[in-house]
RNA sequence: GCCACCUUAGCUCAGUUGGCUAGAGCGCCGCUUUCGUAAAGCGGAGGUCCGGGGUUCGAAUCCCCGAGGUGGCUCCA
């Protein structure tokens, strides 16, 4: 349970990948001599290079051409030569060869440290990130007729780079700033051996099958309709069943810990967001609706915090009322850029948030934070979320978006750090990831494609209670502002469902399975169907989700259909079962705990599954 | 929003350099069959080739505009 780190023994592989970035740049320079080059670093599983061709846009069809040219360079086995020159000389070089991006980097280097915005650039150029030391000489690498400003290291020659494949091409803003020109980024994957490359490509194919969007289609869970709009998914009965089970589960968990559920409107006047301060940060991402006769503008709520704060004001007068834990499963709407929308993971609405706000005194902050972190772990254990890690997201004070006083932020960060340590939570720290009103802990996982994603968050708000003038009276009779812990364990239920689907490849645990049992009749005779219906009735009494397939198909076909829907238990019903009154269930492979294939009485079978579902066990106890 | 690519039946996809009435498998409907643990047989229906405009004797195919999707970038309360 930790952030997967790059293996430090992989220096050789790192050099291979970095060398491939240069080889790709060489190939591109030979094909399109006017190309301006940005940076070309090593990334997970491979490398990329950012390039800018004003007269020709490279498309995916060109990748094969570039690959071919690269293979030629590899075959030529050109040596990589390293040499150094003074910065000023390098600047002359960049001017001569009309490489404006390299020139910009060199100018930054000359000024050193002060304007190197991204660590990426720094490591690329041989700067230690964060150090402001002046640079006298810079290093270059040359292979064949291609020379590049680079810190290295590289392999000895272009023949020693292992197996690679160019994957895709995308836009990328120069130095990650959307105000800068957009360059083309070409990605490749690379491994030491052909075999490892093939394995990686096979893994990507496998991951595609687990994509929650594909499972959503195959398992009839949800879809997105052009008529409704981008980012506005429609959940079908099976999808809604999963979501509802998750919501019931979380509500029971939270109520057991003293959270109280509330309900707030989806439509709200702008003045609430002006009071909370959200308006100045997020107005652009809020959906405005028709204004009323008095000219008040209403918004679809993008978050619940200010609404809960209103409830706080109504409920809390004294420190004796704290902590107050409010919770809501609320659908919010956020305008997200069209290019960012991704199935249930990034949508515009309704994003059903598992949202809580805990109002505490200063002395209660740490204990409450620890309690929240423990609840996180409990829920993830029980729902089977694995391989997650925590990220302590701190402000970057060189930016202006963080409100309040630096001292307060440092205190808040330290309390969270302490809570993480007390609960033995593995975590990394990152700057410039905090909310505008306080530092937070994000729960990070890797999705099927190996990208990092946040599934949940808990934030310590040190700003908004003061801004909204939320108060309580302390033991000495003085007015105080409370602290607010914003927490969301499952994030949005839709998104959490998507993660579970990808992690389980659609084989959800029994308690979450939209259909838990399917009865397959051998024939369509009356007594067979009636027998199945009798079982179905009992299942309903036990709150089990069971369906009967008595369609006019072969038994083999009906079993296949049920298997494809990843239904946990399939039971064939025919003469044998009617006579014995016993069932021999076909148990989904991932659920089997032993080689127990004995028949069960109907009551025994149904009750066991009902108990498993109720206690939310992940394996069958049949 | 930006860059590249994609969009043909409910789903997955064919459709040669522009040229017969746009095809297949699965699914769906009907009939036959009444079946024992991953696909029974036969027949049928089903299309605004994403939308709009243009080029052409002729457009699913070429060009322009728009929408939606995919992968990234930027953003993420």
mmCIF file of N, CA, C and O in Angstrom, chain A residues 32 104 109 180 331 342 358 404 450 473 479 563:
data_model
loop_
_atom_site.group_PDB
_atom_site.id
_atom_site.type_symbol
_atom_site.label_atom_id
_atom_site.label_comp_id
_atom_site.label_asym_id
_atom_site.label_seq_id
_atom_site.Cartn_x
_atom_site.Cartn_y
_atom_site.Cartn_z
ATOM 1 N N UNK A 32 11.715 16.158 -40.963
ATOM 2 C CA UNK A 32 11.220 17.540 -41.041
ATOM 3 C C UNK A 32 12.288 18.466 -40.451
ATOM 4 O O UNK A 32 12.259 18.786 -39.254
ATOM 5 N N UNK A 104 15.122 29.555 -24.931
ATOM 6 C CA UNK A 104 14.425 29.990 -23.723
ATOM 7 C C UNK A 104 14.944 29.239 -22.494
ATOM 8 O O UNK A 104 15.185 29.827 -21.434
ATOM 9 N N UNK A 109 18.436 29.040 -17.747
ATOM 10 C CA UNK A 109 19.577 28.415 -17.090
ATOM 11 C C UNK A 109 20.609 29.452 -16.693
ATOM 12 O O UNK A 109 21.190 29.396 -15.613
ATOM 13 N N UNK A 180 0.932 29.458 -23.369
ATOM 14 C CA UNK A 180 2.039 29.228 -24.304
ATOM 15 C C UNK A 180 1.552 28.499 -25.549
ATOM 16 O O UNK A 180 0.481 27.919 -25.556
ATOM 17 N N UNK A 331 -26.485 15.255 -5.405
ATOM 18 C CA UNK A 331 -26.082 15.376 -6.796
ATOM 19 C C UNK A 331 -25.654 16.795 -7.097
ATOM 20 O O UNK A 331 -26.440 17.724 -6.941
ATOM 21 N N UNK A 342 -14.738 11.840 -19.000
ATOM 22 C CA UNK A 342 -14.363 10.432 -19.100
ATOM 23 C C UNK A 342 -15.384 9.567 -18.377
ATOM 24 O O UNK A 342 -15.306 9.381 -17.168
ATOM 25 N N UNK A 358 -17.494 18.254 8.924
ATOM 26 C CA UNK A 358 -17.402 18.076 10.362
ATOM 27 C C UNK A 358 -16.909 19.384 10.963
ATOM 28 O O UNK A 358 -15.840 19.874 10.588
ATOM 29 N N UNK A 404 -5.880 33.253 3.304
ATOM 30 C CA UNK A 404 -5.541 33.133 4.721
ATOM 31 C C UNK A 404 -4.069 33.336 4.999
ATOM 32 O O UNK A 404 -3.302 33.742 4.129
ATOM 33 N N UNK A 450 -2.815 2.552 -15.605
ATOM 34 C CA UNK A 450 -1.592 2.903 -14.905
ATOM 35 C C UNK A 450 -1.482 4.381 -14.578
ATOM 36 O O UNK A 450 -0.464 4.832 -14.087
ATOM 37 N N UNK A 473 -19.865 29.758 20.732
ATOM 38 C CA UNK A 473 -19.394 30.398 21.968
ATOM 39 C C UNK A 473 -18.589 29.379 22.757
ATOM 40 O O UNK A 473 -19.063 28.271 23.010
ATOM 41 N N UNK A 479 -16.650 34.372 21.366
ATOM 42 C CA UNK A 479 -17.039 33.851 20.050
ATOM 43 C C UNK A 479 -15.820 33.300 19.319
ATOM 44 O O UNK A 479 -14.754 33.929 19.323
ATOM 45 N N UNK A 563 -22.881 -16.039 -17.608
ATOM 46 C CA UNK A 563 -21.449 -15.881 -17.342
ATOM 47 C C UNK A 563 -20.959 -14.531 -17.869
ATOM 48 O O UNK A 563 -20.185 -13.841 -17.220
#
